[in-house]
Coordinates of C-alpha atoms in Angstrom, one line a residue:
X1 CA 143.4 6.5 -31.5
X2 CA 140.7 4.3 -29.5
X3 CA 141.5 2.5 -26.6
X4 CA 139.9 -0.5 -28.3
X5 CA 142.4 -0.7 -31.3
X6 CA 144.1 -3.4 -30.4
X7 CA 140.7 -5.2 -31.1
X8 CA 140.0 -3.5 -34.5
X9 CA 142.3 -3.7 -37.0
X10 CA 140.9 -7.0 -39.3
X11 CA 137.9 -6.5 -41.5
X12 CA 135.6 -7.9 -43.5
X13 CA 136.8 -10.5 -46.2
X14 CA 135.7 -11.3 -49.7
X15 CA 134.5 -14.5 -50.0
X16 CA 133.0 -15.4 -53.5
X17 CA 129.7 -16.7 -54.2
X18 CA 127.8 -19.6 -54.7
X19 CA 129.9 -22.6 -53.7
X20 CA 133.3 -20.7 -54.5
X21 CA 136.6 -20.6 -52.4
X22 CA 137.0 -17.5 -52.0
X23 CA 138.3 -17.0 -47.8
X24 CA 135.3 -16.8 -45.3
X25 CA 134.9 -13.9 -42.8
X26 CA 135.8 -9.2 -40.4
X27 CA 136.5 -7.4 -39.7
X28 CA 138.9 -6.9 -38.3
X29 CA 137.7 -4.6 -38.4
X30 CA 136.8 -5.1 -38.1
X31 CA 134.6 -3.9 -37.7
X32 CA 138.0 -2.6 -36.3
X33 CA 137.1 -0.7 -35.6
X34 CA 140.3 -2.2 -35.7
X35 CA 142.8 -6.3 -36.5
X36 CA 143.6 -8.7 -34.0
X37 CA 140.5 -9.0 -34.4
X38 CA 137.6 -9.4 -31.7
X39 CA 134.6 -9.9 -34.4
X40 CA 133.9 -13.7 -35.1
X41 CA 134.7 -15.4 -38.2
X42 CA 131.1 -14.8 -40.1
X43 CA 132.2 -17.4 -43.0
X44 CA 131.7 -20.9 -41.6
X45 CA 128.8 -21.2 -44.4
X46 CA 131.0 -20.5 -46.9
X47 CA 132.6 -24.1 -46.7
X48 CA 129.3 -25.6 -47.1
X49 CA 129.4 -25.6 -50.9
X50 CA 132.6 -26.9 -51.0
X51 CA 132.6 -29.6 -48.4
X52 CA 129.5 -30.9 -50.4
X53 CA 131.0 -30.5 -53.6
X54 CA 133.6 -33.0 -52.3
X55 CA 131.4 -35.3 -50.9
X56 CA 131.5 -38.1 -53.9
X57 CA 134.9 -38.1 -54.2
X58 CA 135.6 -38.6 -50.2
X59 CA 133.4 -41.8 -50.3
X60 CA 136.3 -43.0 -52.9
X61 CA 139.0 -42.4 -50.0
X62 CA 139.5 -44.0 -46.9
X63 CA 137.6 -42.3 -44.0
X64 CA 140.2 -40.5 -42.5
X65 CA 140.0 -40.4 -38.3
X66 CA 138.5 -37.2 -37.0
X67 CA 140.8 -34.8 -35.0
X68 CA 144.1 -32.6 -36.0
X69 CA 146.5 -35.3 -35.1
X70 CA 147.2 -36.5 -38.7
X71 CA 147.0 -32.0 -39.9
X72 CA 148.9 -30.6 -37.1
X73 CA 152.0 -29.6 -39.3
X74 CA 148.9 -27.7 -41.5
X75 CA 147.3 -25.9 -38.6
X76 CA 150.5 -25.0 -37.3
X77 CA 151.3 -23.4 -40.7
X78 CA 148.6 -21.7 -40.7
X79 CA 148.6 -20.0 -37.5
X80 CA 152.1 -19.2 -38.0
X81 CA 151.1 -17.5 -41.4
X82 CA 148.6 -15.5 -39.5
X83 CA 150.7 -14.7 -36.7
X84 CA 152.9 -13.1 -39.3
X85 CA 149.9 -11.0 -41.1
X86 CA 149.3 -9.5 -37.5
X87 CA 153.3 -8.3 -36.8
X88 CA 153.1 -5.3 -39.6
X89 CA 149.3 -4.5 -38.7
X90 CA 150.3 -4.0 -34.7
X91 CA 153.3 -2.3 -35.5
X92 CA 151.4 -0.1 -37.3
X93 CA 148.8 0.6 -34.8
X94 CA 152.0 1.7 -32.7
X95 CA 153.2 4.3 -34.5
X96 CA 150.0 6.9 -33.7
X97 CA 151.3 6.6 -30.1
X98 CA 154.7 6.8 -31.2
X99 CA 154.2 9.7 -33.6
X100 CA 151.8 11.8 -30.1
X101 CA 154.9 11.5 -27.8
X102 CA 156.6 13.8 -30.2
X103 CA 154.2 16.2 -30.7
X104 CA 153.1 15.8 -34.0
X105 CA 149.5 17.8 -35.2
X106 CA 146.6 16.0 -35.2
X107 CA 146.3 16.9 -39.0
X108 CA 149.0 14.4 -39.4
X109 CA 147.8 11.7 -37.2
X110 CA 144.5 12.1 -39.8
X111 CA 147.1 11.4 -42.6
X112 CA 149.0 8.4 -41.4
X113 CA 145.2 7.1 -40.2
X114 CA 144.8 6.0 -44.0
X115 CA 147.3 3.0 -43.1
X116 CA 144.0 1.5 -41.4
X117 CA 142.2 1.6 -44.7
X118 CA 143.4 -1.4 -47.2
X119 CA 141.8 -4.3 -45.0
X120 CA 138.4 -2.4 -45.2
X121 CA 139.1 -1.7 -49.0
X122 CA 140.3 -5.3 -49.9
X123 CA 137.1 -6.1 -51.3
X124 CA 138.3 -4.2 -54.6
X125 CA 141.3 -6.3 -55.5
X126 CA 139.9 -9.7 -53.8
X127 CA 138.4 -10.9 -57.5
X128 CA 141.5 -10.4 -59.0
X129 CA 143.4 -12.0 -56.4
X130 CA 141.0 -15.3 -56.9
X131 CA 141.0 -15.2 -60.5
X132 CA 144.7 -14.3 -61.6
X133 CA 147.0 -16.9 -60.5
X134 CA 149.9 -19.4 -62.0
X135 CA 148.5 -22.9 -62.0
X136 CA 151.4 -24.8 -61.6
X137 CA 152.9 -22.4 -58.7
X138 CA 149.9 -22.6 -56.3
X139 CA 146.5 -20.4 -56.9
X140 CA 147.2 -19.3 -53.1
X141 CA 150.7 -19.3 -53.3
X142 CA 151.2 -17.2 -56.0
X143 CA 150.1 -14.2 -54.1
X144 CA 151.1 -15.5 -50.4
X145 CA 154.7 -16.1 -51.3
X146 CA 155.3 -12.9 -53.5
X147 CA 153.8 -10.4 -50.9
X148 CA 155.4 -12.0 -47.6
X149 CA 158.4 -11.2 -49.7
X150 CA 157.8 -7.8 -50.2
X151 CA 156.6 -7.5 -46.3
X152 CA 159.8 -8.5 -45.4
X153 CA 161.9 -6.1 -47.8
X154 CA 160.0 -3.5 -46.7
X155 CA 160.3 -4.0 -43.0
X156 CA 164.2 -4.6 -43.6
X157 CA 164.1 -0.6 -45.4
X158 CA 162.3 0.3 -42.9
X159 CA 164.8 -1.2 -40.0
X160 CA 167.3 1.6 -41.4
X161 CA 165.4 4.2 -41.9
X162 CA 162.8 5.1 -39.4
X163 CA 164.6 6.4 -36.8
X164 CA 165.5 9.2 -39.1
X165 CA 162.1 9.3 -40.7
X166 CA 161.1 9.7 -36.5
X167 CA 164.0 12.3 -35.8
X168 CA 164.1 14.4 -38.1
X169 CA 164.7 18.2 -37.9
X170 CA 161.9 19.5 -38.8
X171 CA 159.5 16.6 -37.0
X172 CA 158.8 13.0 -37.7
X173 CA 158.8 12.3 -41.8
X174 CA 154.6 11.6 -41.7
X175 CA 154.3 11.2 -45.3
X176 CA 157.4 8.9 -46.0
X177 CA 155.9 6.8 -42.7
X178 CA 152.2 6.7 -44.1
X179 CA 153.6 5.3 -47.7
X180 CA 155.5 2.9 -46.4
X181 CA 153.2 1.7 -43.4
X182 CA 149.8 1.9 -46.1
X183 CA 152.0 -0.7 -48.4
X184 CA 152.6 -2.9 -45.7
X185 CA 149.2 -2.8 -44.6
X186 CA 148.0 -3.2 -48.4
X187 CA 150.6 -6.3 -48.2
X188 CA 149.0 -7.7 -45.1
X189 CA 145.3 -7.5 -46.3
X190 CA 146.3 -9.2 -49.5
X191 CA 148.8 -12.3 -48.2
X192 CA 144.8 -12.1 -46.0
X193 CA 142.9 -13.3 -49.1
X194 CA 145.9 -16.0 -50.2
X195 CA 146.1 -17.3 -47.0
X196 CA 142.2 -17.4 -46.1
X197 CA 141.9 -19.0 -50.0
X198 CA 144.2 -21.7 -48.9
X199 CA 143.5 -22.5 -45.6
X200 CA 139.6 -24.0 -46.8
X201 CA 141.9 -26.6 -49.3
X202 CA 145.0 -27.0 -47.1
X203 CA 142.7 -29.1 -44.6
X204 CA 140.7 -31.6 -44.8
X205 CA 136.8 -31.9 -44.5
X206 CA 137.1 -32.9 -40.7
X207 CA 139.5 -30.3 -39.8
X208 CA 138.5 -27.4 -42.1
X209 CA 136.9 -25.8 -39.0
X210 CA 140.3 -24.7 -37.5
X211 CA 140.6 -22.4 -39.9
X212 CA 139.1 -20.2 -38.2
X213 CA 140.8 -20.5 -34.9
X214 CA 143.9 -20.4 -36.6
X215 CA 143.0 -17.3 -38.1
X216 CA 141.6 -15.6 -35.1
X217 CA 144.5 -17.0 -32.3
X218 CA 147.5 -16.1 -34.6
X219 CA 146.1 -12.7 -36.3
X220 CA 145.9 -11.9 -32.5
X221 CA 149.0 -13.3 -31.4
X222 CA 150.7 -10.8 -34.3
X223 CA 148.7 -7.5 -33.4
X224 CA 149.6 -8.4 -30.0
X225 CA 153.3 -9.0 -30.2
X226 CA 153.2 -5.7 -33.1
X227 CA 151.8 -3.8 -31.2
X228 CA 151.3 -4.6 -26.7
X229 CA 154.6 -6.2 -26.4
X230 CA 156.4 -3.7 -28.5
X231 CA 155.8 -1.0 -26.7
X232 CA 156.6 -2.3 -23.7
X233 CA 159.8 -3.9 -24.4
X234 CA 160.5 -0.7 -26.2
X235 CA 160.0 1.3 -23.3
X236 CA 163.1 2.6 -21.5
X237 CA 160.5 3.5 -18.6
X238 CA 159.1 0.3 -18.5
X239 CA 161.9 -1.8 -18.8
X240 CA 164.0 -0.2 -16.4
X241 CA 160.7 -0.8 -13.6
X242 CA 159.8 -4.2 -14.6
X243 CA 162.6 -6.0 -16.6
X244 CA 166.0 -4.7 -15.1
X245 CA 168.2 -4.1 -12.3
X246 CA 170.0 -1.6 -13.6
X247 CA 168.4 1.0 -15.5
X248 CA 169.5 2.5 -18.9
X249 CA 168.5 5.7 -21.2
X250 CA 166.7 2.8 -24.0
X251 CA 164.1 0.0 -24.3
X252 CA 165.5 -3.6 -23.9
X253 CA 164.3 -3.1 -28.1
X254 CA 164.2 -0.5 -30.3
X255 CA 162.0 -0.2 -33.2
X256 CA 164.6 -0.6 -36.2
X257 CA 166.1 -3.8 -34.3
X258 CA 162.0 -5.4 -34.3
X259 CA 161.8 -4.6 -37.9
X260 CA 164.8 -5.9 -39.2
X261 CA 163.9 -9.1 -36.8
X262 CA 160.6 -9.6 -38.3
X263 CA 161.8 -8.7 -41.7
X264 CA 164.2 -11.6 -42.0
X265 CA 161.5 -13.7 -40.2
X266 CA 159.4 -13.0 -43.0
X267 CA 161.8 -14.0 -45.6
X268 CA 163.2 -17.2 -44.4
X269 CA 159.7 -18.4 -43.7
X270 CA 158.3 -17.3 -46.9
X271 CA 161.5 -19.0 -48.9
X272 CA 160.9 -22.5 -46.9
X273 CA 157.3 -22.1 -47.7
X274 CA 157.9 -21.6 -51.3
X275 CA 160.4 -24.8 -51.5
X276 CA 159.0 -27.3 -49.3
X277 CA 154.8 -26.7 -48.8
X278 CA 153.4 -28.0 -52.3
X279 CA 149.5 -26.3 -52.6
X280 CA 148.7 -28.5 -55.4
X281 CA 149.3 -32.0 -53.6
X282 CA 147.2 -33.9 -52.0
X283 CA 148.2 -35.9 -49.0
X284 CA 146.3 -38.7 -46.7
X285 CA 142.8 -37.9 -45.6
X286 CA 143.1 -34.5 -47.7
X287 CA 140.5 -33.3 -50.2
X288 CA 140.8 -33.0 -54.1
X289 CA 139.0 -30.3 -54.2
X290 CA 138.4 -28.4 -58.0
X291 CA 138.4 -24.6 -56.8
X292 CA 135.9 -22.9 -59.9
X293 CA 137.4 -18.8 -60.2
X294 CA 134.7 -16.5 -60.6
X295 CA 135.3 -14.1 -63.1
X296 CA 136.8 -11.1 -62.4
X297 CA 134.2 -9.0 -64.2
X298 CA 131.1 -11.3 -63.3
X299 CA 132.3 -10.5 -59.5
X300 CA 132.2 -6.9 -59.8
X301 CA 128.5 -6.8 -61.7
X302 CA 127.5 -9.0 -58.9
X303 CA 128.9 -6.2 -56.3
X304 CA 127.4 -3.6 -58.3
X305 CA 123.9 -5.4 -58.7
X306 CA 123.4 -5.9 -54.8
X307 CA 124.5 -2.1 -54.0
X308 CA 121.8 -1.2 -56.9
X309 CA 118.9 -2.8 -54.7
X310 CA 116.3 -0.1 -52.9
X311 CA 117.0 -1.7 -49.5
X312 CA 120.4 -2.7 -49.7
X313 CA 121.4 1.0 -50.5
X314 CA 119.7 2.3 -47.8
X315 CA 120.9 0.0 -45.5
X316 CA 124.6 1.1 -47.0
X317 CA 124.0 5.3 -46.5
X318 CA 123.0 4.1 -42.9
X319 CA 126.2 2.1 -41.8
X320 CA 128.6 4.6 -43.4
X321 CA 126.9 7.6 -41.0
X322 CA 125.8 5.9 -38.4
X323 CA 129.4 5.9 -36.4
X324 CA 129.9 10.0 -36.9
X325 CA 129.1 10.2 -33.3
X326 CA 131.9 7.8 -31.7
X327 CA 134.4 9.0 -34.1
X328 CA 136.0 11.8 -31.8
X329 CA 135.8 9.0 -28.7
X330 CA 136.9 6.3 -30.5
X331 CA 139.8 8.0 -32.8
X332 CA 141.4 11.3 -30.7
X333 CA 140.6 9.3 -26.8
X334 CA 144.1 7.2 -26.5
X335 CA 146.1 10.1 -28.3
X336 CA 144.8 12.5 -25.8
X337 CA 145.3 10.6 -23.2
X338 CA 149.3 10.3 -24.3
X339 CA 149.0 14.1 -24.6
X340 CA 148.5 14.6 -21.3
X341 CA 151.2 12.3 -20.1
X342 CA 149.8 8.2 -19.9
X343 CA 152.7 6.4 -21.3
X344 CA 151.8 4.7 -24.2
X345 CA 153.2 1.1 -23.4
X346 CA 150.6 1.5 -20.2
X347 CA 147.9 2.4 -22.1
X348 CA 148.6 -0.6 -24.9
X349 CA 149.2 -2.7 -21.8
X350 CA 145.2 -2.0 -20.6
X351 CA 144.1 -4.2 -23.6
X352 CA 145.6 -7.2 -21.9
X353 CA 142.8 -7.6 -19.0
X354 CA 140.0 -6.9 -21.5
X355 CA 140.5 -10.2 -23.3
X356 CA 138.0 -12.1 -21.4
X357 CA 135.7 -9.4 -22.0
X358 CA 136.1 -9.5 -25.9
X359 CA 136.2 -13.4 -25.4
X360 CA 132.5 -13.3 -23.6
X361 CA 130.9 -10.5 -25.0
X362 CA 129.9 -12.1 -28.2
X363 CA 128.4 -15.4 -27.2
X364 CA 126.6 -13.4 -24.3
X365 CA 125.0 -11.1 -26.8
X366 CA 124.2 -13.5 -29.7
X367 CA 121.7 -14.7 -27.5
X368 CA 119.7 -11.6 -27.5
X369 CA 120.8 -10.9 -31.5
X370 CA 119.5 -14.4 -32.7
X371 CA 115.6 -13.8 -32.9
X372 CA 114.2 -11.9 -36.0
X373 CA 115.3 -7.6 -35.0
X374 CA 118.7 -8.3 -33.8
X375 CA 119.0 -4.3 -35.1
X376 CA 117.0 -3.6 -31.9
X377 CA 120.1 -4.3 -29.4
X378 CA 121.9 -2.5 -32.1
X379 CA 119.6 1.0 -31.6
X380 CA 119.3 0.1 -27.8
X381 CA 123.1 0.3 -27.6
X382 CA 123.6 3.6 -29.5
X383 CA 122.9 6.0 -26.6
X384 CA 124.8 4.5 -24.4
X385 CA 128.0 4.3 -26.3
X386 CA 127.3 8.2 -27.1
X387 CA 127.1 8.9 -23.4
X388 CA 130.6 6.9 -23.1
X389 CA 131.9 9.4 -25.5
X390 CA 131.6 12.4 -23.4
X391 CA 132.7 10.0 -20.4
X392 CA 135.9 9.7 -22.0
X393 CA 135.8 13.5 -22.4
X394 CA 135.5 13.8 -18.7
X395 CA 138.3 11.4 -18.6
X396 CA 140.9 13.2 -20.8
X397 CA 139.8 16.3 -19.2
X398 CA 140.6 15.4 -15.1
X399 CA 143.9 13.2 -16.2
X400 CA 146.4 16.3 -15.7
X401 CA 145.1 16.9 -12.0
X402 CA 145.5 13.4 -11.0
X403 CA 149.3 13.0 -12.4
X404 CA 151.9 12.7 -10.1
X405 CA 155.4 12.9 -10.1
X406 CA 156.0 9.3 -10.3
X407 CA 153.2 8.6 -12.9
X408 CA 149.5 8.1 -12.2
X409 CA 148.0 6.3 -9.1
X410 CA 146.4 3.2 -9.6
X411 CA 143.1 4.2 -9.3
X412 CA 143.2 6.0 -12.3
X413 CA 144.2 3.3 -14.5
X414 CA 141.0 1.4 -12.3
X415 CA 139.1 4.0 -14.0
X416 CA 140.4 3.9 -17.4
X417 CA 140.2 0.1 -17.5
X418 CA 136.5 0.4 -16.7
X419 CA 135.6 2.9 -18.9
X420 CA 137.4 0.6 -21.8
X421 CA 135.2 -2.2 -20.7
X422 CA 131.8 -0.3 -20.6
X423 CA 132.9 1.1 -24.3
X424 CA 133.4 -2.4 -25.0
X425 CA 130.1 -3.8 -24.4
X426 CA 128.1 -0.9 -26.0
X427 CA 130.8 -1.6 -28.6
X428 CA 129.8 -5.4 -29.0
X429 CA 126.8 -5.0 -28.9
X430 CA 126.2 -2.8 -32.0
X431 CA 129.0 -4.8 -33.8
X432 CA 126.8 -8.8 -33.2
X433 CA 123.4 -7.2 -34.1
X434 CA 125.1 -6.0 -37.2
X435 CA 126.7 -9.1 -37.8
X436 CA 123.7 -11.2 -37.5
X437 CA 121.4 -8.4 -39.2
X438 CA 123.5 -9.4 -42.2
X439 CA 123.9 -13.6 -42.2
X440 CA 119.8 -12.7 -41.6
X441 CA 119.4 -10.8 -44.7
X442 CA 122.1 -11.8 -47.2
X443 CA 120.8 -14.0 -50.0
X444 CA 122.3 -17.2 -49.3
X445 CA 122.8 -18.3 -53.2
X446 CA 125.5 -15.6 -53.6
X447 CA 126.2 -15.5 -49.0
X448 CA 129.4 -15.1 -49.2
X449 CA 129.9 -12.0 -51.5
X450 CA 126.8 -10.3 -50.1
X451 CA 127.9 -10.9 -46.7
X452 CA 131.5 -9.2 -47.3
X453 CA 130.2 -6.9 -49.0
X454 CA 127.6 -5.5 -45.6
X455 CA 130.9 -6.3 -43.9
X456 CA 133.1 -3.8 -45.7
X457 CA 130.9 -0.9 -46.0
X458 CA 130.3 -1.1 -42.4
X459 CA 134.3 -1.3 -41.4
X460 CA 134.1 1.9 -43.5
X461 CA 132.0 3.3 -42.2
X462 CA 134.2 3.6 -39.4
X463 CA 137.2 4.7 -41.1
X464 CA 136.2 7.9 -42.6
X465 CA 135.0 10.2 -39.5
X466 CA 137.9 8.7 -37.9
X467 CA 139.9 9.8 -40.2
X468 CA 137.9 13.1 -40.2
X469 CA 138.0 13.9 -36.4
X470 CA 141.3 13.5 -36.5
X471 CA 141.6 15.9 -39.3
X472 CA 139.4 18.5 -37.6
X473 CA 141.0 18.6 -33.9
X474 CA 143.4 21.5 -34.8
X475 CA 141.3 23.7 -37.0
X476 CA 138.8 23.8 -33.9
X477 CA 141.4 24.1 -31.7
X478 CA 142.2 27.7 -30.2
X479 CA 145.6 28.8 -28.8
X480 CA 147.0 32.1 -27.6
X481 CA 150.5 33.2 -27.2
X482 CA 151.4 34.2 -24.0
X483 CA 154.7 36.1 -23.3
X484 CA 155.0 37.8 -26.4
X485 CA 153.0 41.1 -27.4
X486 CA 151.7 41.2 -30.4
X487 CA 152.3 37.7 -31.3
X488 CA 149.7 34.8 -32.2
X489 CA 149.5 30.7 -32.4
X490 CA 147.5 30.4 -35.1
X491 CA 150.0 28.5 -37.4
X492 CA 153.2 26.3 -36.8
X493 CA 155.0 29.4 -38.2
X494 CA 153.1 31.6 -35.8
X495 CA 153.8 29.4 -32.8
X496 CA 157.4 29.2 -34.0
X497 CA 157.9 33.3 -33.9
X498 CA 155.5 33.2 -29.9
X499 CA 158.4 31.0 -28.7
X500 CA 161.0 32.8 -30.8
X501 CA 160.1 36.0 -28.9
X502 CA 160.3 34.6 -25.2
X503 CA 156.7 33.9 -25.2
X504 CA 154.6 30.6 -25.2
X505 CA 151.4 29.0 -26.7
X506 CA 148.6 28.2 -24.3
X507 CA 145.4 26.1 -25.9
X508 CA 142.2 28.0 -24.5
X509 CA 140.1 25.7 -26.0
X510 CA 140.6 22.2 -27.5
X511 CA 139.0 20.9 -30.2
X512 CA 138.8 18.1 -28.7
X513 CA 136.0 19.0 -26.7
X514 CA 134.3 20.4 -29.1
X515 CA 134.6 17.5 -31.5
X516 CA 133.0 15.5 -28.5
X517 CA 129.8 17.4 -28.0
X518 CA 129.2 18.1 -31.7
X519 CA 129.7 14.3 -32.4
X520 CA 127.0 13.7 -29.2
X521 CA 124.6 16.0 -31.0
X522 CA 125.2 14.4 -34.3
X523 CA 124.9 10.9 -32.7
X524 CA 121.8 11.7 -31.2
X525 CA 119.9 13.1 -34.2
X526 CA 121.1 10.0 -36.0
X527 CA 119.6 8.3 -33.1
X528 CA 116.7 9.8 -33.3
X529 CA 115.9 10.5 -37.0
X530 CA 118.2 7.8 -38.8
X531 CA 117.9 4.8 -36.0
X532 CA 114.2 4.1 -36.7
X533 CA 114.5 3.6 -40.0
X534 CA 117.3 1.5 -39.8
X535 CA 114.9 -0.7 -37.2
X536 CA 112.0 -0.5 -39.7
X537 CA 114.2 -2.3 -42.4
X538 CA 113.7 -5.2 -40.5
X539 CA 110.7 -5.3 -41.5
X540 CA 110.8 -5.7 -45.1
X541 CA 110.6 -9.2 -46.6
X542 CA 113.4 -11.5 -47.2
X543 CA 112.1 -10.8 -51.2
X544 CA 113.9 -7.5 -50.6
X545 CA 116.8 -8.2 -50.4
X546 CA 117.2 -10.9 -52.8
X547 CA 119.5 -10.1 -55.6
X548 CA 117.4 -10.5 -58.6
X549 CA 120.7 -11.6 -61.0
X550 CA 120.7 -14.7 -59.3
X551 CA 116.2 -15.3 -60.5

């Protein structure tokens, strides 16, 4: 796992087109390469069509006073609603860490990595959760209040079971964890759509903007409290430095006690919801908005049509291979690093100063992305987030010789933390160009879909050789048993029978390492070979890319 998940989790969002309601904005990511999420909201324009649409009908109401005074109980829902999708998306970005301190293979970790998937994938079910609704429920709520209730059920079977699914026998229960965590992730990224849907109509015209905060600042707020705070708290090592006097064998919390917290959290909340916030009514100042649903079929021929154009496929096989070379840095870095000893809650903890960082980055950048190439930052950047790579090769690779009995001096977490911030700006910088590559390029009669569209294939674009180099760390790993004649480490079985015999298994040489130069090398022929022509399709003309279902 990166160091930089904490910022990566929410992606890309559908959003429909042409004046629909569909949510604005990404990823999440995310890119995510993540889901709080440190991308900016990239659906603003979305609104557009709909604020207009309601134009005539607002000059029949009394001009109600700009500012969030008259709204706050709305944007307070909101964030709170958000704050609630980020809980079950940080607690799953805990578990990796979690699951390394007891030794699982990294063959696992590749499994449970699927959990990150769904909120790069929503794109799929995002039509039908737009089109298929009951009218006199709520369009939004008929999803929101359905899957917050299954959140919560699932984090209240998950309060009684996952210690033992963690301590079991024969090793932590990875598949049983990866089902349960994927449907709650699945859960979150759909309650995502709902919520995004209903926050453009919950507002009003002068407020609709805080949508976006609210979205931002509470999906944040969740991942953080998931995921930061969590581990901390959770920390018997921590707690008993920081927190208490006298020190005991456990964490002032414990993971089944959060989810069971959070569980009935989500259930009281969702029930009051359901009861007391009407969708369909229309208070003071607030617009009467007729939301038109795209069909379900029309949505996917529209997908289909802007995939089918020349330049719009290339640009596709481009983002879904151009991140093979970060994926051993950015996926197999933080686990590493809790390998070789960094307590986890330290290493969560290490997100906390970069927020600044992720706060600045963007509107520094966007200066240098908003002329017509903003893909030339993105291919200036590329090297230099390669070369970081192997720097945090370097990094895994001196971290046993500087640990100490009590821990790790500080000037190795110095270190770390500016590593993390230099990955972070070569980081940014890729993921703004992108960004503004596609507002630049997407056809603005169907923006919204086109734009989520870009989004998603380049959040998963990052998912898969994640998922890979997780996958491929053991096989390239070699080990030998020492001890033991005649005995080898080339299997758990193996291993089991070296230790059996008095012996023990010594790595002599980690895939790791390997992953990291191979993925270098890959990176740099990309680079090389695959990077100029993603520059050169800023040359084509805006004719291009224009879906031709819409002439």
């Amino acid at each position: 796992m990166d160091l930089s998940d904490l910022t990566t989790r929410k992606n890309g969002r559908q959003r429909k087109p042409a004046g629909a309601t569909l949510p604005p904005g990404h990823m999440r990511d995310g890119d995510r390469e993540g889901a709080t999420s440190s991308e900016p909201e990239m659906g603003d324009e979305d609104t557009d069509g709909l604020i207009r649409n309601s134009d005539s009908e607002d000059r029949r109401r009394p001009r109600v006073r700009p500012g969030i005074h008259g709204e706050l109980g709305n944007v307070l829902l909101l964030l709170f609603l958000y704050v609630l999708q980020g809980i079950p998306l940080g607690l799953a970005g805990s578990i990796p860490l979690i699951l390394q301190s007891k030794s699982v293979s990294y063959k696992d970790q590749a499994f449970f990595s699927f959990v990150f998937w769904p909120f790069s994938l929503k794109l799929l079910w995002a039509p039908l959760v737009d089109a298929l609704y009951f009218s006199r429920f709520g369009r939004r709520k008929s999803w929101m209040v359905p899957t917050q209730y299954l959140l919560g059920l699932f984090m209240l079977y998950l309060s009684g079971t996952v210690n033992s699914l963690l301590q079991n026998d024969k090793g932590p229960d990875v598949v049983i964890l990866t089902a349960v965590f994927f449907m709650l992730a699945f859960l979150a990224a759909t309650q995502d759509i709902a919520v995004d849907g209903w926050a453009l109509t919950m507002l009003s015209r002068e407020n609709v903007g805080y949508a976006s905060t609210c979205n931002s600042v509470g999906q944040t707020a969740g991942y953080f409290m998931g995921n930061v705070l969590f581990l901390a708290l959770e920390s018997a090592e921590f707690c008993n430095k920081y927190l208490r006097i006298e020190p005991k064998d456990t964490g002032i919390v414990t993971l089944p006690d959060f989810l069971f917290f959070w569980g009935i959290v989500f259930l009281v909340s969702t029930t009051l919801v359901a009861i007391l916030k009407r969708e369909n009514g229309h208070g003071r100042g607030r617009r009467n908005v007729p939301e038109e649903t795209q069909g379900v079929m029309e949505t996917y021929k529209l997908l289909f049509s802007i995939v089918k154009m020349p330049t719009v496929f290339t640009f596709c096989a481009l983002l879904l291979t151009a991140k093979i070379g970060f994926s051993a840095a950015d996926a197999v870095t933080g686990l590493k690093l809790v390998e070789a000893g960094v307590p986890k809650e330290q290493l969560a903890l290490l997100a906390v100063p970069m927020v600044p960082l992720q706060i600045l980055l963007p509107v520094v950048i966007s200066k240098y992305t908003a002329g017509p190439r903003p893909l030339d930052v993105f291919y200036k950047a590329f090297p230099f987030r390669l070369l970081i790579g192997l720097e945090y090769a370097l990094l895994v690779w001196w971290t046993p010789s500087v640990k100490q009995d009590g821990g790790f001096p500080v000037y190795y977490y110095a270190i770390v933390l500016l590593s993390y911030a230099l990955h972070q700006v070569a980081l940014y910088s890729m993921y703004v160009a992108c960004m503004a590559f596609h507002a630049k390029v997407s056809d603005p009669l169907i923006g919204g879909t086109y734009m989520t569209l870009l989004n998603t294939v380049t959040n998963l674009g990052g998912n898969w050789p994640a998922t890979m180099a997780l996958w491929m760390v053991d096989p390239l790993t070699s080990k030998e048993c020492q001890g033991a004649a005649g005995q080898s480490c080339g299997s758990a079985v193996e291993a089991g029978l070296c230790v059996k015999e008095g012996g023990v298994c010594v790595t002599t040489l980690d895939g790791y390492y390997v992953e990291s130069v191979v993925c270098v090398v890959i990176g740099l022929v990309w680079w090389v070979w695959l990077g100029k022509k993603m520059k050169r399709l800023q040359e084509q003309s805006p004719a291009a890319w224009r879906c031709r279902v819409n002439q």
